[in-house]
Tab-separated table of N, CA and C in Angstrom:
chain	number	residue	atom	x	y	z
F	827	UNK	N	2.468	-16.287	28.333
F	827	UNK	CA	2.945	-15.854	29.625
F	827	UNK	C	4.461	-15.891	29.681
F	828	UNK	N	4.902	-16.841	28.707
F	828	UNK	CA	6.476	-17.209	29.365
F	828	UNK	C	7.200	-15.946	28.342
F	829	UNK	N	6.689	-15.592	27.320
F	829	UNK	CA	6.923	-15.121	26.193
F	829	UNK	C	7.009	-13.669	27.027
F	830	UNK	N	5.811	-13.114	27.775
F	830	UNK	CA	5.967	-11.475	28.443
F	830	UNK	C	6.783	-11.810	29.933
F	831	UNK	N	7.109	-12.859	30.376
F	831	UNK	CA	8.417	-13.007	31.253
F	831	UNK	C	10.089	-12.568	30.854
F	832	UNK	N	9.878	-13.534	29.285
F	832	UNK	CA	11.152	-12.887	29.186
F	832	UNK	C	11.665	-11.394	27.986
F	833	UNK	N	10.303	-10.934	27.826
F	833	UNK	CA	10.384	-9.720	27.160
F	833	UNK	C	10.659	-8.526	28.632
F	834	UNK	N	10.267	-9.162	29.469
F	834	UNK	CA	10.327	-8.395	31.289
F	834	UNK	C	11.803	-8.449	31.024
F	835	UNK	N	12.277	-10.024	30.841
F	835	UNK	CA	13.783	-9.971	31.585
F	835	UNK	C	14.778	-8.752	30.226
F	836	UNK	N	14.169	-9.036	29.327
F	836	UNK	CA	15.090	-7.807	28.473
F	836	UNK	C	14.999	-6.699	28.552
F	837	UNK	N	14.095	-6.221	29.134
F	837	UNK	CA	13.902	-4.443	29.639
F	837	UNK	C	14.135	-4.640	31.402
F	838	UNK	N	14.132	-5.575	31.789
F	838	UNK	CA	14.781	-5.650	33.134
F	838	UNK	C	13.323	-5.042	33.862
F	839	UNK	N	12.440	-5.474	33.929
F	839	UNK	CA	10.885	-5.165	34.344
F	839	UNK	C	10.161	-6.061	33.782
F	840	UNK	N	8.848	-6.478	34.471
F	840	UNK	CA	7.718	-7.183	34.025
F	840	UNK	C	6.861	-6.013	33.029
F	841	UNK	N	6.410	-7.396	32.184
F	841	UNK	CA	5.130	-7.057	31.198
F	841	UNK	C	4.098	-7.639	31.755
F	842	UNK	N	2.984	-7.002	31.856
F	842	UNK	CA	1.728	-7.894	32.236
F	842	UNK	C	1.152	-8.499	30.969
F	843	UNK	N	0.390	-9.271	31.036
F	843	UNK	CA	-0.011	-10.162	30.493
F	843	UNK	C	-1.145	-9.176	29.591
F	844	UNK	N	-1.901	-8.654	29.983
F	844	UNK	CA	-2.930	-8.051	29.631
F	844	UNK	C	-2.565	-6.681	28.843
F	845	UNK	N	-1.631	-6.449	28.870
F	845	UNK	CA	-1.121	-5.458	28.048
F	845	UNK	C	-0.890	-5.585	27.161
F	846	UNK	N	-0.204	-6.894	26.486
F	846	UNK	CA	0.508	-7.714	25.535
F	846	UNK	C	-0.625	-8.016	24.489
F	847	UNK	N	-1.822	-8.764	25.286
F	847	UNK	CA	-2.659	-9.238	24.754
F	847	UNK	C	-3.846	-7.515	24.039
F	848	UNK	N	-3.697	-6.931	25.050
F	848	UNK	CA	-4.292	-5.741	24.416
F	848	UNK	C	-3.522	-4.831	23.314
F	849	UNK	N	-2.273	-5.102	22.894
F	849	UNK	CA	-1.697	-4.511	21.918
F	849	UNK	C	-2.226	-5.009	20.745
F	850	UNK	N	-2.189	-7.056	20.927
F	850	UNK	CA	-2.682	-7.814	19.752
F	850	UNK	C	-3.531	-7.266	19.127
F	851	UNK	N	-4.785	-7.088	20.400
F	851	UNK	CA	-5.876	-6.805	19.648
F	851	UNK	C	-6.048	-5.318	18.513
F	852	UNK	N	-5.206	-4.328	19.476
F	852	UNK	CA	-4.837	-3.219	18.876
F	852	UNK	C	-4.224	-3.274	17.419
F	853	UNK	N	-3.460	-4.228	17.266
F	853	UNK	CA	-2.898	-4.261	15.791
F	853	UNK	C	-3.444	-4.229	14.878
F	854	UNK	N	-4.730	-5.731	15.111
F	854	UNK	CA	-5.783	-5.445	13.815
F	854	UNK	C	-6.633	-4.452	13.083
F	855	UNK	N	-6.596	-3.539	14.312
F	855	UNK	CA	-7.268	-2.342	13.856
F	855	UNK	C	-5.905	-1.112	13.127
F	856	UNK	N	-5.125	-1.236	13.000
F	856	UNK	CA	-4.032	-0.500	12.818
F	856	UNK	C	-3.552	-0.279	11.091
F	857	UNK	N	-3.437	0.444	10.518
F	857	UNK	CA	-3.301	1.067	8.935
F	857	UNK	C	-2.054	1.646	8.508
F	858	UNK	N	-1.154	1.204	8.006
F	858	UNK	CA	0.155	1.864	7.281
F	858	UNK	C	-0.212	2.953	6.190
F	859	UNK	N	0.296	3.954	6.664
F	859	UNK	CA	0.157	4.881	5.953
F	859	UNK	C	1.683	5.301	4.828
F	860	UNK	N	1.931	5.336	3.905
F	860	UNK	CA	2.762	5.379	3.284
F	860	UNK	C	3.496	6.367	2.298
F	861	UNK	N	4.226	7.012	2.061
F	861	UNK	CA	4.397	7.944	1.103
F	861	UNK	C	3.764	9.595	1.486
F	862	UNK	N	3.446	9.810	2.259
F	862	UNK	CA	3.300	10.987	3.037
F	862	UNK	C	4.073	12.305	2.564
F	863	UNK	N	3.387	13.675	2.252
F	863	UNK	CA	4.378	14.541	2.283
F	863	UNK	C	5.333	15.207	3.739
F	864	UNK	N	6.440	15.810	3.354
F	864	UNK	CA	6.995	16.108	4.781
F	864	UNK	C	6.239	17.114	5.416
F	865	UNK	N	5.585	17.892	4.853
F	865	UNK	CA	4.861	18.344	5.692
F	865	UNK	C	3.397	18.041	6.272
F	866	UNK	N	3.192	16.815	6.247
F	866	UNK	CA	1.998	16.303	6.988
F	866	UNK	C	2.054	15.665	8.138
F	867	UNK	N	1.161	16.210	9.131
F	867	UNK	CA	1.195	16.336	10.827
F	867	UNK	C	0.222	15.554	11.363
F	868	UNK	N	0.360	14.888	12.695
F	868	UNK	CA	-0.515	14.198	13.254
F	868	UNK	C	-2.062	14.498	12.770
F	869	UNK	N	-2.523	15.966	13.097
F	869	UNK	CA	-3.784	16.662	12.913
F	869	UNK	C	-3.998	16.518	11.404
F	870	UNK	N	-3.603	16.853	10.542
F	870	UNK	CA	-3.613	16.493	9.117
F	870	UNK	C	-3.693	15.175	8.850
F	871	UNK	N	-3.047	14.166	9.003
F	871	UNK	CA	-3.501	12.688	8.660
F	871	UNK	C	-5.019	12.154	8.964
F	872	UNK	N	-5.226	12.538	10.228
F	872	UNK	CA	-6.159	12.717	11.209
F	872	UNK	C	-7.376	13.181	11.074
F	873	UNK	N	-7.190	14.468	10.158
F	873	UNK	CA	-8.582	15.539	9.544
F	873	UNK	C	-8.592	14.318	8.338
F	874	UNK	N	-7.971	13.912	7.152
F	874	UNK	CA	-7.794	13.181	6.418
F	874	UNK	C	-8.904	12.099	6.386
F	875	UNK	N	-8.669	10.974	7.419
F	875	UNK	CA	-9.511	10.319	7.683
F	875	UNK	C	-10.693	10.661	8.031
F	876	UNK	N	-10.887	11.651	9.192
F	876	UNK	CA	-12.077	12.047	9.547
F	876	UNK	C	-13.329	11.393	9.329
F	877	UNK	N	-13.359	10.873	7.856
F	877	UNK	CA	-14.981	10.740	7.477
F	877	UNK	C	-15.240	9.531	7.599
F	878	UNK	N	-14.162	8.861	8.441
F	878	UNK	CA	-14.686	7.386	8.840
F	878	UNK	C	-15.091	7.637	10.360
F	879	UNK	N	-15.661	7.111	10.557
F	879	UNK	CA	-15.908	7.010	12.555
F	879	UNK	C	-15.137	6.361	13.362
F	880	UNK	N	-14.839	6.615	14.005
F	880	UNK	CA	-13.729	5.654	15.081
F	880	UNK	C	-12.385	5.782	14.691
F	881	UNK	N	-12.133	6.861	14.152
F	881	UNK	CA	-10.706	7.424	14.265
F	881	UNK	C	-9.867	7.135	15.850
F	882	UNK	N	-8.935	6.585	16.203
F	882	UNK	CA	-9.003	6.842	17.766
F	882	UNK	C	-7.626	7.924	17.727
F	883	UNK	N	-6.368	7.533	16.729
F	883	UNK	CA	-5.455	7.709	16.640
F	883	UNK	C	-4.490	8.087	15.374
F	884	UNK	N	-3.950	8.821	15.214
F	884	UNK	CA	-3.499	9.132	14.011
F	884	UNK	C	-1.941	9.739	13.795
F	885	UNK	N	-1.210	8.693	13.592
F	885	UNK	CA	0.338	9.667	14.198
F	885	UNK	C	1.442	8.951	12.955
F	886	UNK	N	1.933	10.527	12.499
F	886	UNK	CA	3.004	10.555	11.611
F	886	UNK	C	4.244	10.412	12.225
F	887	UNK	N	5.116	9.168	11.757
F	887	UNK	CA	6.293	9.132	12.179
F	887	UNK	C	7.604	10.301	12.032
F	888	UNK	N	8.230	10.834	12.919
F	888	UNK	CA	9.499	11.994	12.465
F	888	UNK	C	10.693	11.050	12.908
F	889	UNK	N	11.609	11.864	12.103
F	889	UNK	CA	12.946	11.987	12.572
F	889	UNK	C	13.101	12.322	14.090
F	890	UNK	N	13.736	11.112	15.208
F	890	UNK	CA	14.195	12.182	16.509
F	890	UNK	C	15.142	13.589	16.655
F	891	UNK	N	15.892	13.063	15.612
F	891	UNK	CA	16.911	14.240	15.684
F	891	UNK	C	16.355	15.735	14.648
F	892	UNK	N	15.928	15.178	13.853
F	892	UNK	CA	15.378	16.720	13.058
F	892	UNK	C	13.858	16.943	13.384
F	893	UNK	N	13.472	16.094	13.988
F	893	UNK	CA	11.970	16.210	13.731
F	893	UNK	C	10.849	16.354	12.652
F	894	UNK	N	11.599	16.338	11.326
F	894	UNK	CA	10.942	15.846	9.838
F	894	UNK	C	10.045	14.874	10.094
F	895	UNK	N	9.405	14.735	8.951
F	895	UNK	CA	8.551	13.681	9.448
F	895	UNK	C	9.607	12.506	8.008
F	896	UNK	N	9.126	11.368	8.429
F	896	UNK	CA	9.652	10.297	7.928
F	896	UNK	C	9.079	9.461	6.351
F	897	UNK	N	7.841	10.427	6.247
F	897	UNK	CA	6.951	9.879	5.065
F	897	UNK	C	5.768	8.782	5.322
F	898	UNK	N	5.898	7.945	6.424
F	898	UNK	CA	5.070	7.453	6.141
F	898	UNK	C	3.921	7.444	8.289
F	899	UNK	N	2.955	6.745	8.376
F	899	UNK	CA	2.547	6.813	9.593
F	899	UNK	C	1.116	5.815	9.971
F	900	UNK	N	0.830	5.958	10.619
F	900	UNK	CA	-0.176	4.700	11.119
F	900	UNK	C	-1.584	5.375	11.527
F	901	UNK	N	-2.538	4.761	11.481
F	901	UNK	CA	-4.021	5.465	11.933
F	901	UNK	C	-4.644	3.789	12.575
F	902	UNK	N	-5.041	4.352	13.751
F	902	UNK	CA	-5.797	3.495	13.947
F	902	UNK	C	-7.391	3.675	14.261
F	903	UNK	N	-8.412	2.715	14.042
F	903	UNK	CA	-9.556	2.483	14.515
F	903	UNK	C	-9.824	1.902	15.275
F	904	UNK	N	-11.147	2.301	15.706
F	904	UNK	CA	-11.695	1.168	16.897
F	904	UNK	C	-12.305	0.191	16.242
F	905	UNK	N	-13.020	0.168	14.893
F	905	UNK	CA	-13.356	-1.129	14.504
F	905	UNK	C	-12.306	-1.965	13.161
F	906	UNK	N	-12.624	-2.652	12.931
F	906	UNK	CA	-12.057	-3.013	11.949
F	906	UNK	C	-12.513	-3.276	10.431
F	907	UNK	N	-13.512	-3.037	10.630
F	907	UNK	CA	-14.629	-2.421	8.989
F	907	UNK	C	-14.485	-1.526	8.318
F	908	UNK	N	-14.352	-0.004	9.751
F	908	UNK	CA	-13.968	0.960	9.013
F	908	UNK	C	-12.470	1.005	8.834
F	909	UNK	N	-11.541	0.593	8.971
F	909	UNK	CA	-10.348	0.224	8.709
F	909	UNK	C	-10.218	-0.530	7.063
F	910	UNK	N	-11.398	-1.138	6.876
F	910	UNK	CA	-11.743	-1.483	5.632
F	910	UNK	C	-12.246	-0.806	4.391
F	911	UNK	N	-13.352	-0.119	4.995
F	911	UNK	CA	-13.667	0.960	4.403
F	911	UNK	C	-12.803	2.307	4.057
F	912	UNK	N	-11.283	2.257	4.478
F	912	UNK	CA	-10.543	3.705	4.784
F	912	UNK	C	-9.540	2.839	3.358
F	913	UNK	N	-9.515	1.515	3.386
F	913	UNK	CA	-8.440	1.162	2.482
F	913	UNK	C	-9.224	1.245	1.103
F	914	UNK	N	-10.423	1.023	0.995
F	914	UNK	CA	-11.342	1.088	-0.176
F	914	UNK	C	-11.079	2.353	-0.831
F	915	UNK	N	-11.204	3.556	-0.153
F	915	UNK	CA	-11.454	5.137	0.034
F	915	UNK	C	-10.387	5.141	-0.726
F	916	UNK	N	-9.012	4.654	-0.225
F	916	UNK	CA	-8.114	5.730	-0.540
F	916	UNK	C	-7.420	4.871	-1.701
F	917	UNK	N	-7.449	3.710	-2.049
F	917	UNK	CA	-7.134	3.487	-3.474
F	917	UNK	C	-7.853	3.594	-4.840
F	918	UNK	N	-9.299	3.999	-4.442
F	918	UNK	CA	-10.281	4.278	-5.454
F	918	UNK	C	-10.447	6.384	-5.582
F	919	UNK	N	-9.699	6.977	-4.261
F	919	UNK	CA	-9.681	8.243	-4.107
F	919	UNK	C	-8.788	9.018	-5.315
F	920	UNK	N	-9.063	10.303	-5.443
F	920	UNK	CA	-8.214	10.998	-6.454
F	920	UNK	C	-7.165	11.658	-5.424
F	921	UNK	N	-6.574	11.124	-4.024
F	921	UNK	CA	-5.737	11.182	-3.388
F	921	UNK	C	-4.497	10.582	-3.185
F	922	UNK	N	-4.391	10.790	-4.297
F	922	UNK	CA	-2.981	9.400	-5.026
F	922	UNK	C	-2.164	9.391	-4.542
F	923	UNK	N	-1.621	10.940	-3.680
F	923	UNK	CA	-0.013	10.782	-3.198
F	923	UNK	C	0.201	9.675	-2.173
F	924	UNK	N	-0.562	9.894	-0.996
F	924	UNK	CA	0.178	8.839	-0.121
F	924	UNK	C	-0.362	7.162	-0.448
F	925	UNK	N	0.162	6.245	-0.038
F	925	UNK	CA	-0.582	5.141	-0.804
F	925	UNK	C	-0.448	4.091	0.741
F	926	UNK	N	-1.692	2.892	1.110
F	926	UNK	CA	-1.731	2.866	2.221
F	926	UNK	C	-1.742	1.211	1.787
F	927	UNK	N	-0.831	0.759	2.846
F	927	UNK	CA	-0.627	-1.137	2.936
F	927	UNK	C	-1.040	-1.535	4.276
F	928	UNK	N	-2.535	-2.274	4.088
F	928	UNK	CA	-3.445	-2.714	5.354
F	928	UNK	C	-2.328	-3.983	5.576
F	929	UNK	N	-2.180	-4.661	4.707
F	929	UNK	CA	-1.116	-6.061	4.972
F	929	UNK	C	-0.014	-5.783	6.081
F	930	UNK	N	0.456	-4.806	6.112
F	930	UNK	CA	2.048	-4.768	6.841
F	930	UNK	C	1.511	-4.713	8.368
F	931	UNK	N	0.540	-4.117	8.652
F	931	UNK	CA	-0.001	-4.252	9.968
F	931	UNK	C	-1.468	-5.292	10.499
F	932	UNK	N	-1.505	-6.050	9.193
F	932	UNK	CA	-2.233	-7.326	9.512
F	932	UNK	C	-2.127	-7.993	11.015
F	933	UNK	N	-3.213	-8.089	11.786
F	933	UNK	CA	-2.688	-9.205	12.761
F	933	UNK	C	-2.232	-10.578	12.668
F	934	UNK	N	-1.151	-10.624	13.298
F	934	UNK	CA	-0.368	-11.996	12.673
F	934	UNK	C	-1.311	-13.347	13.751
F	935	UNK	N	-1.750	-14.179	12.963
F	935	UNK	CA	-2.121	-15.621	13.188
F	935	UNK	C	-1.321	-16.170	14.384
F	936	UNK	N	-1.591	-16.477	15.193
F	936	UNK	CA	-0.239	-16.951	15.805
F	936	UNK	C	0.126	-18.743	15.259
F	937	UNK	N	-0.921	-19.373	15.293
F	937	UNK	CA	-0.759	-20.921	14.457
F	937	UNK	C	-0.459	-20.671	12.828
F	938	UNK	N	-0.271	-19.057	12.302
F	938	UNK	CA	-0.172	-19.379	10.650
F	938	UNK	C	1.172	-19.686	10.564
F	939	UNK	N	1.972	-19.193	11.457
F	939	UNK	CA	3.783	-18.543	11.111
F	939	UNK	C	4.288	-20.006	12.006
F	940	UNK	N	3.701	-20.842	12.667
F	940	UNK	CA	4.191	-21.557	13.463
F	940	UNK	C	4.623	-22.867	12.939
F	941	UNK	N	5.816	-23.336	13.283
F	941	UNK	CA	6.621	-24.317	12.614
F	941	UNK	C	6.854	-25.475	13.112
F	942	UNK	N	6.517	-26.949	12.567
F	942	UNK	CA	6.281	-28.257	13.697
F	942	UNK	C	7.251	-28.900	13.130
F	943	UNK	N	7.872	-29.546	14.217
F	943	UNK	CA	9.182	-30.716	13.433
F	943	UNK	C	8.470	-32.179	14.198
F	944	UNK	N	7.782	-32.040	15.496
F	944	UNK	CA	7.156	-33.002	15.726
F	944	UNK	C	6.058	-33.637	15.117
F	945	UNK	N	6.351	-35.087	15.146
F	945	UNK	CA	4.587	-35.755	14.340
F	945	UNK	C	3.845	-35.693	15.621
F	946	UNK	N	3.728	-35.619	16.971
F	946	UNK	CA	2.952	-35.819	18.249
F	946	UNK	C	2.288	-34.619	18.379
F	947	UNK	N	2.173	-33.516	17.496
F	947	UNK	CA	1.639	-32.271	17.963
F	947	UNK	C	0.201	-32.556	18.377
F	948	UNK	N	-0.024	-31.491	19.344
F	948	UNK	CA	-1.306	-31.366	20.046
F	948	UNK	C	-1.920	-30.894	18.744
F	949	UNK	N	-3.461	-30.637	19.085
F	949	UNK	CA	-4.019	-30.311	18.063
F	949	UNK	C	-5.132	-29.527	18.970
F	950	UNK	N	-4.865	-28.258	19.099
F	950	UNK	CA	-6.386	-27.159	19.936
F	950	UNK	C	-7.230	-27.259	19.124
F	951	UNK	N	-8.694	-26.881	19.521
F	951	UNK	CA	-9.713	-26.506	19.038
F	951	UNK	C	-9.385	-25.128	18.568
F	952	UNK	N	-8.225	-24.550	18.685
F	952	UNK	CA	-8.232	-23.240	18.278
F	952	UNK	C	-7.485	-22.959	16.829
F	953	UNK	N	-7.057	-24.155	16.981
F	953	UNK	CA	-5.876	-24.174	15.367
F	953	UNK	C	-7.040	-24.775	14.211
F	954	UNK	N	-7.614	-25.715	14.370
F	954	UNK	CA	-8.819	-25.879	13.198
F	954	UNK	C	-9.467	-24.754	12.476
F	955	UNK	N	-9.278	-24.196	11.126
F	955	UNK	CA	-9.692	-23.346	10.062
F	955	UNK	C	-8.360	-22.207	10.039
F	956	UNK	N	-7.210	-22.891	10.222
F	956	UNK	CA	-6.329	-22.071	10.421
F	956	UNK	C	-4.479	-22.951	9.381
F	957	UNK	N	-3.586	-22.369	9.304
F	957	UNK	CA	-2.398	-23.037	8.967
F	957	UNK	C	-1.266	-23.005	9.391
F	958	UNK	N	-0.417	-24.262	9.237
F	958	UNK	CA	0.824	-24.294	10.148
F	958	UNK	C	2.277	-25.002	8.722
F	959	UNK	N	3.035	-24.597	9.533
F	959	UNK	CA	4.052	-25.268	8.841
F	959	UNK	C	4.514	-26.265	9.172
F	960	UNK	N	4.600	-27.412	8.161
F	960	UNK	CA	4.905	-28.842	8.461
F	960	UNK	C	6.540	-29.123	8.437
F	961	UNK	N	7.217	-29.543	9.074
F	961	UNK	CA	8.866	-29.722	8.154
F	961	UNK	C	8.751	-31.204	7.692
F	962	UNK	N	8.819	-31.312	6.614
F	962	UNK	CA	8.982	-32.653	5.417
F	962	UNK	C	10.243	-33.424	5.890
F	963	UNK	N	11.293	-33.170	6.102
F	963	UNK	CA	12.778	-33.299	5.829
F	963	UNK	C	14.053	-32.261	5.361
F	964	UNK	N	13.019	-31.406	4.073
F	964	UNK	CA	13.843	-30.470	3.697
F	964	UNK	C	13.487	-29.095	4.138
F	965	UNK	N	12.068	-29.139	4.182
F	965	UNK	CA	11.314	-27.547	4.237
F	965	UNK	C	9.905	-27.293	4.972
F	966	UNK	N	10.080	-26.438	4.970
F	966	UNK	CA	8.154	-26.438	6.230
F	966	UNK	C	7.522	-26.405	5.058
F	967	UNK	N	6.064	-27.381	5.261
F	967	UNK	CA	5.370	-26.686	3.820
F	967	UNK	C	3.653	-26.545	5.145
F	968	UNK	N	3.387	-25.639	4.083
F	968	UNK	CA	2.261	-24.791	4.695
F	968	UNK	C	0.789	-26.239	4.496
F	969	UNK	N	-0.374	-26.044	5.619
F	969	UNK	CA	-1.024	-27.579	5.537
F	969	UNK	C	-1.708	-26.130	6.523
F	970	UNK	N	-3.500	-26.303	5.588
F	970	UNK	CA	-4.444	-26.268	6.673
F	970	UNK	C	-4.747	-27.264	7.152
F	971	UNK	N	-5.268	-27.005	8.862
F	971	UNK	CA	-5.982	-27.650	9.395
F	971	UNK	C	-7.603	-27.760	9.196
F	972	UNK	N	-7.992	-28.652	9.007
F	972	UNK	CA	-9.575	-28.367	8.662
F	972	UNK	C	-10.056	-29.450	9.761
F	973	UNK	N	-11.612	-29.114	9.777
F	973	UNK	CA	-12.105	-30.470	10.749
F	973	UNK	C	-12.404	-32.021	10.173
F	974	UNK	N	-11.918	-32.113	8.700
F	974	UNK	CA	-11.940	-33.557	8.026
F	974	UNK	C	-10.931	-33.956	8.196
F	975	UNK	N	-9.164	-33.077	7.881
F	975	UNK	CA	-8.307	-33.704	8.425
F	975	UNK	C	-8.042	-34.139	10.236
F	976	UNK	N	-8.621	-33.414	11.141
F	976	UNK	CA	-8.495	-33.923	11.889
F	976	UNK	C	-9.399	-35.092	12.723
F	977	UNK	N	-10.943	-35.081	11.932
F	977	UNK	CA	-11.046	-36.412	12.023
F	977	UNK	C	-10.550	-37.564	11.661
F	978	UNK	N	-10.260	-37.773	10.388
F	978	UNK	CA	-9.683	-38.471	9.441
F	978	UNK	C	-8.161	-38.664	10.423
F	979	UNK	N	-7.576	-38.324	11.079
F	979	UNK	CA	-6.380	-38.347	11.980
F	979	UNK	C	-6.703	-39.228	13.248
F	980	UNK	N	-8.217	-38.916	14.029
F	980	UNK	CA	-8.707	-39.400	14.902
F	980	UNK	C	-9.385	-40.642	14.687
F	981	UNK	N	-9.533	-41.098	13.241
F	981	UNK	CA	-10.573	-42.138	12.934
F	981	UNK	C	-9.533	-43.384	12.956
F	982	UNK	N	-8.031	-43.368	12.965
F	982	UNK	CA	-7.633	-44.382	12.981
F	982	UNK	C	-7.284	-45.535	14.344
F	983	UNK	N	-8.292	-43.981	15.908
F	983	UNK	CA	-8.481	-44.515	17.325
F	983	UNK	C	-9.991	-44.879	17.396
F	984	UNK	N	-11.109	-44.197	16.557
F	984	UNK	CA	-12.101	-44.565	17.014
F	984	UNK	C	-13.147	-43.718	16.036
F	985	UNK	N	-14.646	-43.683	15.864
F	985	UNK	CA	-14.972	-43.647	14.633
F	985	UNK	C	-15.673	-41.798	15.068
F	986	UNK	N	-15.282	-41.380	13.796
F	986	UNK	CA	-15.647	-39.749	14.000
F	986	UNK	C	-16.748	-38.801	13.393
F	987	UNK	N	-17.521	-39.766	12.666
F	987	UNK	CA	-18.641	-39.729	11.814
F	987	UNK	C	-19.774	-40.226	12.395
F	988	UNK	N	-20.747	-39.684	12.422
F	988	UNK	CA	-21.896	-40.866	12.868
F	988	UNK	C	-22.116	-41.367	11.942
F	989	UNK	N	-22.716	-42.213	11.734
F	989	UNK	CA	-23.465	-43.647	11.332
F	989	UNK	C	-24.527	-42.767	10.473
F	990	UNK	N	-25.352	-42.719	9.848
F	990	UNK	CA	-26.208	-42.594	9.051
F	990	UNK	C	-27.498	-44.131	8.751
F	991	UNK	N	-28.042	-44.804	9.061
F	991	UNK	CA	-28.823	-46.186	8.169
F	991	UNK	C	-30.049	-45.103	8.369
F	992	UNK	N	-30.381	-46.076	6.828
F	992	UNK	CA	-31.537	-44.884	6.056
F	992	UNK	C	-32.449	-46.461	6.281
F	993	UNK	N	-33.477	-45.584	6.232
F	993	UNK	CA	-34.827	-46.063	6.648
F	993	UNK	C	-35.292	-47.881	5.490
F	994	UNK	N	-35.753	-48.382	6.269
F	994	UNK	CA	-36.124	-49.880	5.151
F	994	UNK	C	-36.932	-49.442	4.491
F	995	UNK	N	-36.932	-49.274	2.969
F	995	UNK	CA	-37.757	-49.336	1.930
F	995	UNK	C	-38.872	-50.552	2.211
F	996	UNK	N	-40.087	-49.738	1.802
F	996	UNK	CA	-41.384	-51.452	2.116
F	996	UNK	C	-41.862	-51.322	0.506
């Protein structure tokens, strides 16, 4: 929230909240398209894909001033499988020219990139199976969270395991 307050105060207008959050989601579904000839057009990238389902969007970046296109452009889906299936396609395809990087439009983690200098950090239920950066003294070093380390964290207030006693042998 505080984050689309002051993205408001730099365009001098509010962001809603729900917009922000609906881009996120938008990202994951989103495909770098790369190496493009100049003459390939929204509709052409677009027919291209076609044979996946859930095409929603398909747009080659240009030049403002010449209106060239720039080489490379983005496609998005509505799911994110076939977004999977489109990266399979086209590096196993005999469509070699343009070449496509799912990574660059990865949705970013928000606890992966995040950097702690405090030892008091909270700990969400939402950061467990996920990673953060620790600072040592000299450098962040990367530390999943798993649910053993954070029992094992909690066990030194109170016990985080049940008990197990196995039955009396007669």
């Amino acid at each position: 929230m505080a984050f689309c307050t002051k993205l408001g105060i730099l365009q001098n207008r509010s962001v809603p909240v729900t917009s922000m959050l609906g881009s996120l989601r938008y990202m994951s579904t989103k495909l770098f398209i790369g190496g493009l000839s100049p003459g390939t057009d929204d509709d052409s990238l677009k027919d291209a894909f076609s044979t996946f389902n859930g095409v929603t969007e398909a747009r080659v970046m240009t030049n403002k001033v010449t209106g060239r296109s720039r080489g490379y452009g983005f496609v998005n889906f509505i799911i994110q499988r076939m977004r999977r299936k489109a990266i399979r396609w086209v590096s196993r395809s005999v469509w070699k020219d343009p070449f496509v990087d799912a990574f660059l439009m990865k949705k970013k983690n928000a606890a992966l990139n995040r950097k702690i200098w405090s030892r008091r950090s909270t700990i969400l239920p939402e950061y467990v199976d996920s990673s953060v950066r620790i600072y040592n003294g000299k450098t962040h070093v990367r530390c999943k969270i798993t649910e053993g380390k954070v029992g094992h964290k909690f066990g030194e207030f109170a016990f985080t395991r049940k008990v197990t006693k196995h039955p009396r042998a007669k």
